[in-house]
Each structure stands twice: as C-alpha cells, then as structure tokens.
Short mmCIF file of C-alpha atoms and ligand atoms in Angstrom, two decimals:
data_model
loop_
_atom_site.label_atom_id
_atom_site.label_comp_id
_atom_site.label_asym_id
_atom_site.label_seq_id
_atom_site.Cartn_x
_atom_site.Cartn_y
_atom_site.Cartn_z
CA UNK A 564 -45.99 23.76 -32.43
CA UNK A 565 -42.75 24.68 -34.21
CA UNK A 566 -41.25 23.60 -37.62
CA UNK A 567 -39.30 20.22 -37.62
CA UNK A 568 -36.00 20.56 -39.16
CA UNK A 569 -36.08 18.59 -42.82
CA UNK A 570 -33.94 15.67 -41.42
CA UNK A 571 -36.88 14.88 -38.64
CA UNK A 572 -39.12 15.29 -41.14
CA UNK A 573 -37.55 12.14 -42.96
CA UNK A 574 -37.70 10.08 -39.72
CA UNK A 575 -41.19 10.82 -38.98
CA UNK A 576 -41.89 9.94 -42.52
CA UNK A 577 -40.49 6.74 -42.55
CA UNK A 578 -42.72 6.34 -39.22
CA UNK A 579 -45.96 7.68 -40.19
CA UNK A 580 -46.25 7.25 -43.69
CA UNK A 581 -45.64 4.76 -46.72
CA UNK A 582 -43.21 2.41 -45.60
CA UNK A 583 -44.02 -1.13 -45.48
CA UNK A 584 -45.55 -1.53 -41.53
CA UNK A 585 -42.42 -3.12 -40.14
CA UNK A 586 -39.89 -0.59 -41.43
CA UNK A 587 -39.54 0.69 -38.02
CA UNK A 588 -37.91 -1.96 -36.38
CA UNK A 589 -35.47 -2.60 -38.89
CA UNK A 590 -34.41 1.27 -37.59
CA UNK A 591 -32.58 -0.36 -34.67
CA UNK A 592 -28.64 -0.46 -34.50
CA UNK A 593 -28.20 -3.78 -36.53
CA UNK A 594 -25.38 -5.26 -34.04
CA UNK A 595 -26.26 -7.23 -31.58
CA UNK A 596 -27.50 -5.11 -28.61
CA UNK A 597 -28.60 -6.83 -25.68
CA UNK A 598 -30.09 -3.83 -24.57
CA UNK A 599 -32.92 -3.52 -27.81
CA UNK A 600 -35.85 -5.96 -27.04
CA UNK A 601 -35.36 -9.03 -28.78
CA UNK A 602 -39.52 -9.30 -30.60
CA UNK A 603 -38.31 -12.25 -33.13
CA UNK A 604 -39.80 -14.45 -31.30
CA UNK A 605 -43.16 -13.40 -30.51
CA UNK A 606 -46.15 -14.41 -32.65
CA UNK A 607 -45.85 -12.49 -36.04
CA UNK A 608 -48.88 -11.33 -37.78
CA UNK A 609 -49.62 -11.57 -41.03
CA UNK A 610 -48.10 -8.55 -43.59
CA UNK A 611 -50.68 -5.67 -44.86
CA UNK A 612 -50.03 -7.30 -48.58
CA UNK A 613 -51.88 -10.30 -47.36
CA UNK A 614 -55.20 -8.56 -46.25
CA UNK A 615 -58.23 -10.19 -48.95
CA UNK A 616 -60.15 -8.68 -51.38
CA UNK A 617 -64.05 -8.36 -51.44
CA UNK A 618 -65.82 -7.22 -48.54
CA UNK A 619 -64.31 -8.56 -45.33
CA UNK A 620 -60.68 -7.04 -46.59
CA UNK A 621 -62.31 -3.91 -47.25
CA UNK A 622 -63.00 -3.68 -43.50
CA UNK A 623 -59.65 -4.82 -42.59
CA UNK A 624 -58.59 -2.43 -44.71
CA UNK A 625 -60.13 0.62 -42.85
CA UNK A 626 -59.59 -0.63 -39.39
CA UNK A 627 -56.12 -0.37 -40.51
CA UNK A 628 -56.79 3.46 -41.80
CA UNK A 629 -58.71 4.32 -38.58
CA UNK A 630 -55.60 2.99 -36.74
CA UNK A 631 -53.46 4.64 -38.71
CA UNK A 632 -54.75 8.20 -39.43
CA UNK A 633 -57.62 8.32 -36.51
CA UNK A 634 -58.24 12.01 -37.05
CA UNK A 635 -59.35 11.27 -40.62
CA UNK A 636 -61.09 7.97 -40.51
CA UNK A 637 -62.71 8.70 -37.27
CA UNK A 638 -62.66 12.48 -36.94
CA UNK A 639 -65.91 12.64 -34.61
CA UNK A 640 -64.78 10.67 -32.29
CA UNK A 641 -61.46 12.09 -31.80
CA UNK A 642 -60.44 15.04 -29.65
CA UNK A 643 -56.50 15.34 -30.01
CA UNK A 644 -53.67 15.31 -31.71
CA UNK A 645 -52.92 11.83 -31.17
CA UNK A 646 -53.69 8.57 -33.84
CA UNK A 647 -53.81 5.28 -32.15
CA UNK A 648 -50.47 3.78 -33.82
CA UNK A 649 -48.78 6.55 -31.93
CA UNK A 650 -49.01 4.52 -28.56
CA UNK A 651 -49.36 1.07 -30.75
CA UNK A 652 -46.69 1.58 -32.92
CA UNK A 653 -46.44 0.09 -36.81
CA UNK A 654 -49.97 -0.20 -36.55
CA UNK A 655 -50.85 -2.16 -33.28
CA UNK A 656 -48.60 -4.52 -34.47
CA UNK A 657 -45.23 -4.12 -32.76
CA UNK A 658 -45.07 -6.75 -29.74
CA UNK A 659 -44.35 -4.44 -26.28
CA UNK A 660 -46.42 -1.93 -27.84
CA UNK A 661 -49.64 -3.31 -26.62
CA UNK A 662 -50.15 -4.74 -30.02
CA UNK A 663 -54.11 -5.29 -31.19
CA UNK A 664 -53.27 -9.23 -31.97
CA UNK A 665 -52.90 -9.85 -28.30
CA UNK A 666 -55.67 -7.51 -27.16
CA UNK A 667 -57.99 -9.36 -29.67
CA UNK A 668 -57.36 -12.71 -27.82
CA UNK A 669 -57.56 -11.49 -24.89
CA UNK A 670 -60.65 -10.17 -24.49
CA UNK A 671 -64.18 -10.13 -23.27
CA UNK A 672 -61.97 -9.22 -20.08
CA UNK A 673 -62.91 -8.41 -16.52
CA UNK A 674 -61.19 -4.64 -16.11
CA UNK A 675 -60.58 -3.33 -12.30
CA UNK A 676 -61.09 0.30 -14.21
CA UNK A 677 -64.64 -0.45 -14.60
CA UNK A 678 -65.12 -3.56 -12.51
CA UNK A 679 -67.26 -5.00 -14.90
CA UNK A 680 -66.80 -7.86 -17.97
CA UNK A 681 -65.36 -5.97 -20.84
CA UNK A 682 -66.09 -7.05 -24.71
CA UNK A 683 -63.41 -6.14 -27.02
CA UNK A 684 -65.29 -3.41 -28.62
CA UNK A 685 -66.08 -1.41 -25.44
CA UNK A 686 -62.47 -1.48 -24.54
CA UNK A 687 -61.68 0.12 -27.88
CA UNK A 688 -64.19 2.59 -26.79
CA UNK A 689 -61.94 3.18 -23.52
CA UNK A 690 -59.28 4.38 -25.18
CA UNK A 691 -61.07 6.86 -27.55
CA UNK A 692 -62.92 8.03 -24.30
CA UNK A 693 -59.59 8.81 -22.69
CA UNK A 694 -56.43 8.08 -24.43
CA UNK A 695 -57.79 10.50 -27.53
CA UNK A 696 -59.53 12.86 -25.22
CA UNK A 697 -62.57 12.03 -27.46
CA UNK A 698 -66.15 10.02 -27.85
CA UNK A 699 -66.88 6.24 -27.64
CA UNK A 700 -68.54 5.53 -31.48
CA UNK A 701 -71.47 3.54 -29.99
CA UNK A 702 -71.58 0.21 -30.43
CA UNK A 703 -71.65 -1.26 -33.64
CA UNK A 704 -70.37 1.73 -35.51
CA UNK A 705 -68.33 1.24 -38.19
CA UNK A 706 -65.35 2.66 -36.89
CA UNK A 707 -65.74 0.04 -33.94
CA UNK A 708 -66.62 -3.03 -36.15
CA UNK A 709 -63.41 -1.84 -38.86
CA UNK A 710 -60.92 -1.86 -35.76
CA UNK A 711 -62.15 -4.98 -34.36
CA UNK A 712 -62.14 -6.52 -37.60
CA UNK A 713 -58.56 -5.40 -38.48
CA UNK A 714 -57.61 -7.13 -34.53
CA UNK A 715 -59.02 -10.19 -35.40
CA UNK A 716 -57.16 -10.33 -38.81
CA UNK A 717 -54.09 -9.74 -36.63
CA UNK A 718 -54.58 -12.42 -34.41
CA UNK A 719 -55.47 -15.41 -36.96
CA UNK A 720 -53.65 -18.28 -35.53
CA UNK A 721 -52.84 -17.29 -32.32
CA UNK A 722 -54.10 -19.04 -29.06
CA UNK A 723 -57.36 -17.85 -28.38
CA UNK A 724 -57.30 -16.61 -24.43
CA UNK A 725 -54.09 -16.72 -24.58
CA UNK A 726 -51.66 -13.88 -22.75
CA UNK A 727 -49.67 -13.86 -25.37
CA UNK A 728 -46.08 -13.00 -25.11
CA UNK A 729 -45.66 -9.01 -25.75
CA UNK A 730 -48.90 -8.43 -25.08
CA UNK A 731 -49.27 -4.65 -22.98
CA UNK A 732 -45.72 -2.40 -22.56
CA UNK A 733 -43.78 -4.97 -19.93
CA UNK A 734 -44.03 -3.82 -16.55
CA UNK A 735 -40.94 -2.18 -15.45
CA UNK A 736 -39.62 -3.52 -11.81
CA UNK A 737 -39.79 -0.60 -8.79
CA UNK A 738 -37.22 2.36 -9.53
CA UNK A 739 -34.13 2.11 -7.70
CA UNK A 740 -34.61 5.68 -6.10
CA UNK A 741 -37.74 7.26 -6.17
CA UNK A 742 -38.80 8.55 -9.44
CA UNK A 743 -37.84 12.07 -9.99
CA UNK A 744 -39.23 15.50 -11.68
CA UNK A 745 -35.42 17.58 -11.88
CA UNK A 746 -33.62 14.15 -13.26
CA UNK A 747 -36.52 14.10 -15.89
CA UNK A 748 -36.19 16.77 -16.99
CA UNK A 749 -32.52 16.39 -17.81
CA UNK A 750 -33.60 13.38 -19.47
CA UNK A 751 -36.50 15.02 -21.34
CA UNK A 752 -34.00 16.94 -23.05
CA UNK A 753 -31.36 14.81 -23.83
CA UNK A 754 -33.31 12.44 -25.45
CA UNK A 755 -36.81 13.72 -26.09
CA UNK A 756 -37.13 17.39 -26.96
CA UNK A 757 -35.81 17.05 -30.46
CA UNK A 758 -38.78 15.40 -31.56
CA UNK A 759 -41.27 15.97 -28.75
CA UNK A 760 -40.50 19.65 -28.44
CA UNK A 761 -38.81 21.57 -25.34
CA UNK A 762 -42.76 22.32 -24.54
CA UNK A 763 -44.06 18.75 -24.92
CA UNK A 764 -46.47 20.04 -27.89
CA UNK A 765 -44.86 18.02 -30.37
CA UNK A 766 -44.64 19.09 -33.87
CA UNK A 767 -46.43 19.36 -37.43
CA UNK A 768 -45.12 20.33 -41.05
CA UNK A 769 -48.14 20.59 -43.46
CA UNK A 770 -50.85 20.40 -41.08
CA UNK A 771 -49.90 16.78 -40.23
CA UNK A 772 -48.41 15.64 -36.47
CA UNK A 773 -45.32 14.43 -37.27
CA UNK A 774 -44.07 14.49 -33.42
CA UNK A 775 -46.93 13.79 -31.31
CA UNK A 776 -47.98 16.08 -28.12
CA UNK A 777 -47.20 14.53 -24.58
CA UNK A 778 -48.54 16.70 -22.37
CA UNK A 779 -50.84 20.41 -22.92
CA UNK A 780 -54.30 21.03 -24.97
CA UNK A 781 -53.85 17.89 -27.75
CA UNK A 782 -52.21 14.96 -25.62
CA UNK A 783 -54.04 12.20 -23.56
CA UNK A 784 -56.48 13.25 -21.23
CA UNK A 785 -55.97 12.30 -17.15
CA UNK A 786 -58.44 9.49 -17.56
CA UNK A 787 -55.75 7.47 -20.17
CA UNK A 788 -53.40 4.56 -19.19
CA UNK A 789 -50.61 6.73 -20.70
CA UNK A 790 -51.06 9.41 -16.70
CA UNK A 791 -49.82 6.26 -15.23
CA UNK A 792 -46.47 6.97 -14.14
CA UNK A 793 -45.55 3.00 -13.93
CA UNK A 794 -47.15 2.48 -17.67
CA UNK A 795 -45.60 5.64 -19.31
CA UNK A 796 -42.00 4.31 -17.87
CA UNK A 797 -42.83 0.82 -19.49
CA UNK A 798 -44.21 2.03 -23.04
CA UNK A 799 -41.20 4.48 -23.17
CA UNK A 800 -38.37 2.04 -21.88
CA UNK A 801 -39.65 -0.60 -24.47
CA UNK A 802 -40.07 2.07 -27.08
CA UNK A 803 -38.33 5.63 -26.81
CA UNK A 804 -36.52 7.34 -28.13
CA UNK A 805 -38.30 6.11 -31.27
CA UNK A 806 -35.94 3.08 -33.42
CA UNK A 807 -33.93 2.72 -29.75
CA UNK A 808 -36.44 1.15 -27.56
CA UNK A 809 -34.76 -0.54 -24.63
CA UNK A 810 -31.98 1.60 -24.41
CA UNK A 811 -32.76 3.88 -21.80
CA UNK A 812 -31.74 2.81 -18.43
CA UNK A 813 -34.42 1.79 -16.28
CA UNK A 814 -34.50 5.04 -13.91
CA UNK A 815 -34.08 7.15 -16.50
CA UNK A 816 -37.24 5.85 -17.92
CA UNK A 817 -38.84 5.80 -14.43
CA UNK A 818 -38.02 9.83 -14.16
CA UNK A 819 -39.00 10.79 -17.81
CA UNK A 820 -42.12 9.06 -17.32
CA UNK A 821 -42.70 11.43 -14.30
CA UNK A 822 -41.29 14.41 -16.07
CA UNK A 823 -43.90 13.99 -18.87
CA UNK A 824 -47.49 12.80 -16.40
CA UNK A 825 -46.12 15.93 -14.25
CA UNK A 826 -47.50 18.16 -16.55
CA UNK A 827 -51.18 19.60 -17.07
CA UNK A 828 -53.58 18.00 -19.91
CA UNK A 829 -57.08 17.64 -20.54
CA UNK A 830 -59.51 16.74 -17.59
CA UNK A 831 -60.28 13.08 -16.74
CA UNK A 832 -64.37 13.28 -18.45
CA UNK A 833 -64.91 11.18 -14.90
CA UNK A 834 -64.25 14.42 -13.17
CA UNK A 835 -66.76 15.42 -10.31
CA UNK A 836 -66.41 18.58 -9.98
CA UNK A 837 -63.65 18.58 -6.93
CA UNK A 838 -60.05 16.96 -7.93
CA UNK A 839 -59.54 15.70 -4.87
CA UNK A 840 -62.56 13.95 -4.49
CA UNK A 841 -61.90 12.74 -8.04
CA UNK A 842 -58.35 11.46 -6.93
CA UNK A 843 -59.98 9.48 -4.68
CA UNK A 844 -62.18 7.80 -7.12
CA UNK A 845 -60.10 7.01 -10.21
CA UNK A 846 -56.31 7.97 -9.46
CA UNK A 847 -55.74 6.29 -5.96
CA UNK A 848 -52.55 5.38 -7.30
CA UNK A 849 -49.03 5.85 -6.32
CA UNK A 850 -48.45 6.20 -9.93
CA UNK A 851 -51.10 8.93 -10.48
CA UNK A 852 -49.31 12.79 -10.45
CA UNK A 853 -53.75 13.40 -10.81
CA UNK A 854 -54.22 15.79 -7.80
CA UNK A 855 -50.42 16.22 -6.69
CA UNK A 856 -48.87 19.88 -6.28
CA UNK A 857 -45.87 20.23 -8.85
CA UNK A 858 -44.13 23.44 -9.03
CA UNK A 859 -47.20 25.14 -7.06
CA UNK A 860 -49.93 24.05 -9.09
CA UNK A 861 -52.13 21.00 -8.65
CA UNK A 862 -52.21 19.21 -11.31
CA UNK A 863 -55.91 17.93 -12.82
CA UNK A 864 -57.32 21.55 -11.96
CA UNK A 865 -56.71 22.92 -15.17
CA UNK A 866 -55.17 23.81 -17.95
CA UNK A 867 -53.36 27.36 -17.38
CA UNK A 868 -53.11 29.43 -20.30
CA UNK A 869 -49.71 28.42 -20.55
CA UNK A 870 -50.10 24.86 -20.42
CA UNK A 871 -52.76 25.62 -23.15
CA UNK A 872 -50.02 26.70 -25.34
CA UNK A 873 -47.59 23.51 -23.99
CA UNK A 874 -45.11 26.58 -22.54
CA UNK A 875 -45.42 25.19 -19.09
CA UNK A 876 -42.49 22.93 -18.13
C1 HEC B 711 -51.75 8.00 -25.51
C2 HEC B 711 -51.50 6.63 -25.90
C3 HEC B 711 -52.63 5.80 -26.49
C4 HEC B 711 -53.40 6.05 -27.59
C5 HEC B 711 -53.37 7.28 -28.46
C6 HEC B 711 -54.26 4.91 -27.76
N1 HEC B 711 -54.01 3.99 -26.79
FE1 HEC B 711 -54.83 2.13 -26.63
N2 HEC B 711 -53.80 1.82 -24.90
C7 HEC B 711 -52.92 2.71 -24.32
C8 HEC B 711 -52.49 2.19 -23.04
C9 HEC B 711 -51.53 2.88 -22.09
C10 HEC B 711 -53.10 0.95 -22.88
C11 HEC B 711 -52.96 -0.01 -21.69
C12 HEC B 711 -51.80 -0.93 -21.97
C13 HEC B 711 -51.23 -1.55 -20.73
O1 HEC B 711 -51.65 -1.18 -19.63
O2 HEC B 711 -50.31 -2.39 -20.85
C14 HEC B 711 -53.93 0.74 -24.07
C15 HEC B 711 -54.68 -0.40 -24.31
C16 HEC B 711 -55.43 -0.63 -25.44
C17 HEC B 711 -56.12 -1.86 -25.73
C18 HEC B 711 -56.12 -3.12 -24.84
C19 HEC B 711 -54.80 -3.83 -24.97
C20 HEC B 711 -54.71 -5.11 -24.17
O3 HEC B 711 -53.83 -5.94 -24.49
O4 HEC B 711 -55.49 -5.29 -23.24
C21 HEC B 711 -56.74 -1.69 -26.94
C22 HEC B 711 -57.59 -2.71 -27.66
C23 HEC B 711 -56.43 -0.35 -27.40
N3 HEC B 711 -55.62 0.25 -26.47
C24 HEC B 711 -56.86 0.20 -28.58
C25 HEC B 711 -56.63 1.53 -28.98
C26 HEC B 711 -57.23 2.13 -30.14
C27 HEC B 711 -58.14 1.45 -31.12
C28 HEC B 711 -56.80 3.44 -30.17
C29 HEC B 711 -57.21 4.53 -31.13
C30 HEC B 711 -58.64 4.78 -31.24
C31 HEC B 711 -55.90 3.62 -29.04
N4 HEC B 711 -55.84 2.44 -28.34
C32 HEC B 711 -55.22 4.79 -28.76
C33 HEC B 711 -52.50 3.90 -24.86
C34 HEC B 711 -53.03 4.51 -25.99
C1 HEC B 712 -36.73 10.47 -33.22
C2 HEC B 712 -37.89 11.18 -32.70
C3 HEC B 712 -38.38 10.79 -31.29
C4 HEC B 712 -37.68 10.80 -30.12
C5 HEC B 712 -36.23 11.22 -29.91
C6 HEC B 712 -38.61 10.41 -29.08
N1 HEC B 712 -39.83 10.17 -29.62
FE1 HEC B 712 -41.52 9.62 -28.60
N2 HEC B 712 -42.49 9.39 -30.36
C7 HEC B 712 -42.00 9.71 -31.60
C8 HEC B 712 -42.99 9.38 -32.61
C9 HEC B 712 -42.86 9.61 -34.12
C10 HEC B 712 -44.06 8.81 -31.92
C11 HEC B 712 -45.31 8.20 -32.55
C12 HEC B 712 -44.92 6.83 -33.05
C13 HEC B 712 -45.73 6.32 -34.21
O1 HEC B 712 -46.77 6.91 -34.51
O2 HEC B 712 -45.29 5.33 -34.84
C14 HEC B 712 -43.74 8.87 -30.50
C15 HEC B 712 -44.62 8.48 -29.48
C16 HEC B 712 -44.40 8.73 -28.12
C17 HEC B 712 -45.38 8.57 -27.07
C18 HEC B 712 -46.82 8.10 -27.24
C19 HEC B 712 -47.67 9.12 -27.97
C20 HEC B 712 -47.88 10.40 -27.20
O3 HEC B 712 -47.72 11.46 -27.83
O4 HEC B 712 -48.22 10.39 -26.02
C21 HEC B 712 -44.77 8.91 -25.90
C22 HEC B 712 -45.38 8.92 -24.51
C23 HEC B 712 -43.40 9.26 -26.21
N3 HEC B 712 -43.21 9.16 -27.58
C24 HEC B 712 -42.45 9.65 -25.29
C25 HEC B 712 -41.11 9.90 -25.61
C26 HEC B 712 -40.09 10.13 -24.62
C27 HEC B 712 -40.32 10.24 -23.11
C28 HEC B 712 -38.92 10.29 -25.29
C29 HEC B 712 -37.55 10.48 -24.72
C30 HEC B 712 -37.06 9.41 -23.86
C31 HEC B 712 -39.23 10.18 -26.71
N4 HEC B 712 -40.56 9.92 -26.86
C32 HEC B 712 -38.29 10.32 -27.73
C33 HEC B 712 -40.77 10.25 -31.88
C34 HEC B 712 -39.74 10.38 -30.97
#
C-alpha cells in the first residue's frame, strides 16, 4: 500500500472517523443535481446521540463499533482489510447502501444463495464468511447479538416486512454495450485510483485503511455479493466516487464494475477443488468474471504473486 497524500488523508478522515454519522452526505455538491440520489425521503433512523444508557445501549453501542472498526471489535472473525461500513456506508445507515434498518425488517428471508429460510443473524454471518474473507461468530456470539441489536435500533418504527425504500444498492438496468475490461480501466483511473490505488490495494497512513482494497490479498473474497459484476455496478453508481454517488454514467459504472471483479482475490471458501466445477456450482452467472480467462489467466485459480502484492492490473 502506498502513502496517501495529506489532503486524502482529510477526506478519509471525515469518512472513517469522528464526524457525526451523516457528515458524508452533506459532502455532495449542494446545488441541485439531478444526477446525486435524492435519500430525503427514505425512512431516517434515529441519530447515534439518541442510543440509551444502561445495558441495552451498551449493546447498541458496540454493534455500532463492530460495524464501524470490524478488525478491532471483531478481529477473529475477520480476514481482510475491509470494515463493514466500507460497503454500508455511515454506518449501515445510508439508504442505497444496503443500509442495516432495511435488512433488519426484512429478514428471516428465504435466500436462492443457500436455498434455505435465513434468520437475520445467519445472514450477518454470510457476509463475514465472504464479504470479509473471514469466520461466521457462531450463533449467539456477542459480536452477532451487538450487530443485530444495533439493526434493530435502526429500524424502530419502520414497517416490519416491509421492502423498504433504499433497501440493497438499486439494480442498475442492462448496459447499453456490453460491459467492458479496456473502458474500465480508463475509468478506474480517472476516477478511482487516487484513492483506491493504481493497484487496487487501497491505502493506509498509521496502520489504519484509509482507502480500502478492491481487489488482491485483503479485498472480498469470490464468494461475496461485491464479485457480482451487476451488484458492484449498482453499489458504485449509487455511491462512487465517494461524496458523488450517482454521478457516474451508467456504462461507466457497468465497465468499472468489471474492471475491478476482473481481478484475482481470495478463493470462494465453497471452492471444490476444480474452478470450473466450482463455477458451475456458485457463479453460474453472467455477472460472475469466477472462472473466466482475463489477460491469460483464469481468474478464481489463484492469487499470483503479483496479485498478492495488488501489482496485477
Ligand atoms: C465488500 C463489501 C461488503 C462488506 C465489507 C460487507 N458487506 Fe454486507 N453486503 C454486501 C453486499 C454486496 C450485500 C448484498 C446487497 C444486495 O445484493 O443488494 C450485502 C448484504 C448484507 C446484508 C443484507 C442486506 C439486505 O437488505 O438484505 C446484511 C445484514 C449485511 N450485508 C451485513 C454486513 C455486516 C454486518 C458486515 C460486516 C461484518 C458486512 N455486511 C460487510 C457487501 C458487503
Ligand atoms: C475520494 C476517495 C474515493 C474515490 C475517488 C473512490 N472511492 Fe471507493 N471508497 C472510498 C472509501 C473511503 C470507501 C469506504 C467508505 C466508508 O468506509 O465509508 C470506499 C469504498 C468502496 C468500495 C467498497 C469497499 C471495498 O473496498 O470493496 C468499492 C467497491 C469502491 N469504493 C469502488 C470505487 C470505485 C470503482 C471508484 C471509482 C469509480 C471509487 N471507489 C472511487 C473512497 C473513494
């Protein structure tokens, strides 16, 4: 990872750290846009000031720290670089950021990935499993109860079953032209390598992320939502370049999204033994690059030393 330059530093800090948990919107072009998402009128949920005292606050409290700073809250069950407020940004509570208040109400759920009835706490399990390359906490571990707890503080008042209105990253309509790897990249480094890093390693000052990895050793593992092509190009249309969500044009998003799940990272822990046979099984997706040749090497077979490193683009 290099060294962020002091002034990226600032905007990651206003991000990560400190400020109060809806700062980040407010870092939108003021002027009326019709291109940034319009999330005023979604269901709002309550501000971190208003969490309790006593007991049940407490463990609002630290579902909001294990949100926020995974790696120290839940360090043995975590197995990247990544915290779950990177993909759910201001804290799982940005609407079109799959926010938890929505995923709270939502659930027990019946999930095609499993094809089984899901309760709320083993789909927070799913996404240590895979998006943080980690372990499911077993059931009824703290970590589990303090996030599930912090969701359901979230979601007070809203319409229980309900799909809420900004729940998930909106699904973006079919590309115009077919989604592409040489347009990404053009993208990639107009508007992502600052932060992100020409390598996709992302970056850290003090032994903090401040830019998180999206592809190599430290990112999302093939078994996360994030290898999707189609969900990548929603989450980073609605959100990306960080404080300008919606202001990429829709292809562009499409072939960024490509760009980035066109590159190697961790193996899917569902992995057989053969990738192809493995394709079949979890990635038979148009949307899945899991098993497709880019650039000579299939992807899902391995980390090369250079992807190790992030220096494969
Ligand atoms: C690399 C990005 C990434 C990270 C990191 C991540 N998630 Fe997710 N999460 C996703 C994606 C993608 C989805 C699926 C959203 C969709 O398809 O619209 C998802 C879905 C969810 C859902 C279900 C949402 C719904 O409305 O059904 C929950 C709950 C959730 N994540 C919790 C967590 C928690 C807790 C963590 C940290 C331990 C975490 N996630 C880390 C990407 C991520
Ligand atoms: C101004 C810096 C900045 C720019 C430019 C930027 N990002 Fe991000 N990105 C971030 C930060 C910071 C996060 C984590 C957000 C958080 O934790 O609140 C993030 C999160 C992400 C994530 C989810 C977490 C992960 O590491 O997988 C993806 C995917 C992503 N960005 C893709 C992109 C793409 C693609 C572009 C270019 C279109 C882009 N970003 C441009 C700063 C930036």
């Amino acid at each position: 990872m290099r060294t962020p330059s002091l002034a990226l530093v600032l905007v990651a800090g206003i991000a990560l750290t400190g400020a109060p948990d809806s700062a980040r919107t407010d870092m939108a072009p003021k002027a009326p846009d019709p291109a940034i998402p319009d999330r005023s009128a979604t269901f709002q949920p309550p501000a971190k000031e208003a969490i309790p005292p006593g007991p049940y606050g407490d463990m609002v409290k630290l579902g909001r720290d294990v949100f926020r700073e995974t790696d120290k809250y839940a360090r043995p069950f975590v197995g990247n670089a990544l915290r779950c407020s990177n993909c759910h940004l201001d804290a799982g509570r940005l609407a079109d950021s799959s926010p938890m208040w929505a995923a709270w109400v939502a659930f027990p759920a019946y999930r095609d990935k499993n094809h089984h009835v899901n309760t709320f706490q083993e789909r927070l399990q799913g996404c240590f499993r895979f998006s943080m390359n980690g372990k499911a906490p077993p059931y009824g571990d703290k970590v589990l109860v303090a996030l599930e707890t912090y969701s359901a503080w979230l979601a007070q008042g809203a319409p229980v079953g309900a799909n809420l209105p900004g729940r998930g990253y909106p699904r973006l309509k079919d590309p115009p032209l077919q989604p592409d790897y040489a347009r990404g990249r053009i993208v990639y480094q107009q508007h992502c390598a600052l932060c992100h890093g020409p390598d996709g390693a992302g970056q850290s000052a003090g032994g903090q992320v401040v830019f998180p990895p999206l592809w190599g050793a430290n990112s999302y593992n093939w078994g996360a939502g994030m290898e999707g092509v189609n969900t990548a190009a929603a989450f980073i249309k609605a959100n990306m370049p960080l404080g300008l969500g919606g202001t990429l044009s829709d292809q562009d998003a499409w072939d960024v999204a490509l760009f980035v799940d066109s590159h190697e990272r961790p193996q899917d822990p569902r992995f057989t033994g053969d990738v192809g046979e493995t394709r079949r099984l979890f990635h038979n997706s148009r949307w899945s690059m899991y098993g497709q040749t880019v650039a000579g090497h299939v992807l899902g077979s391995g980390l090369t030393p250079a992807a190790q490193t992030g220096a494969q683009n």
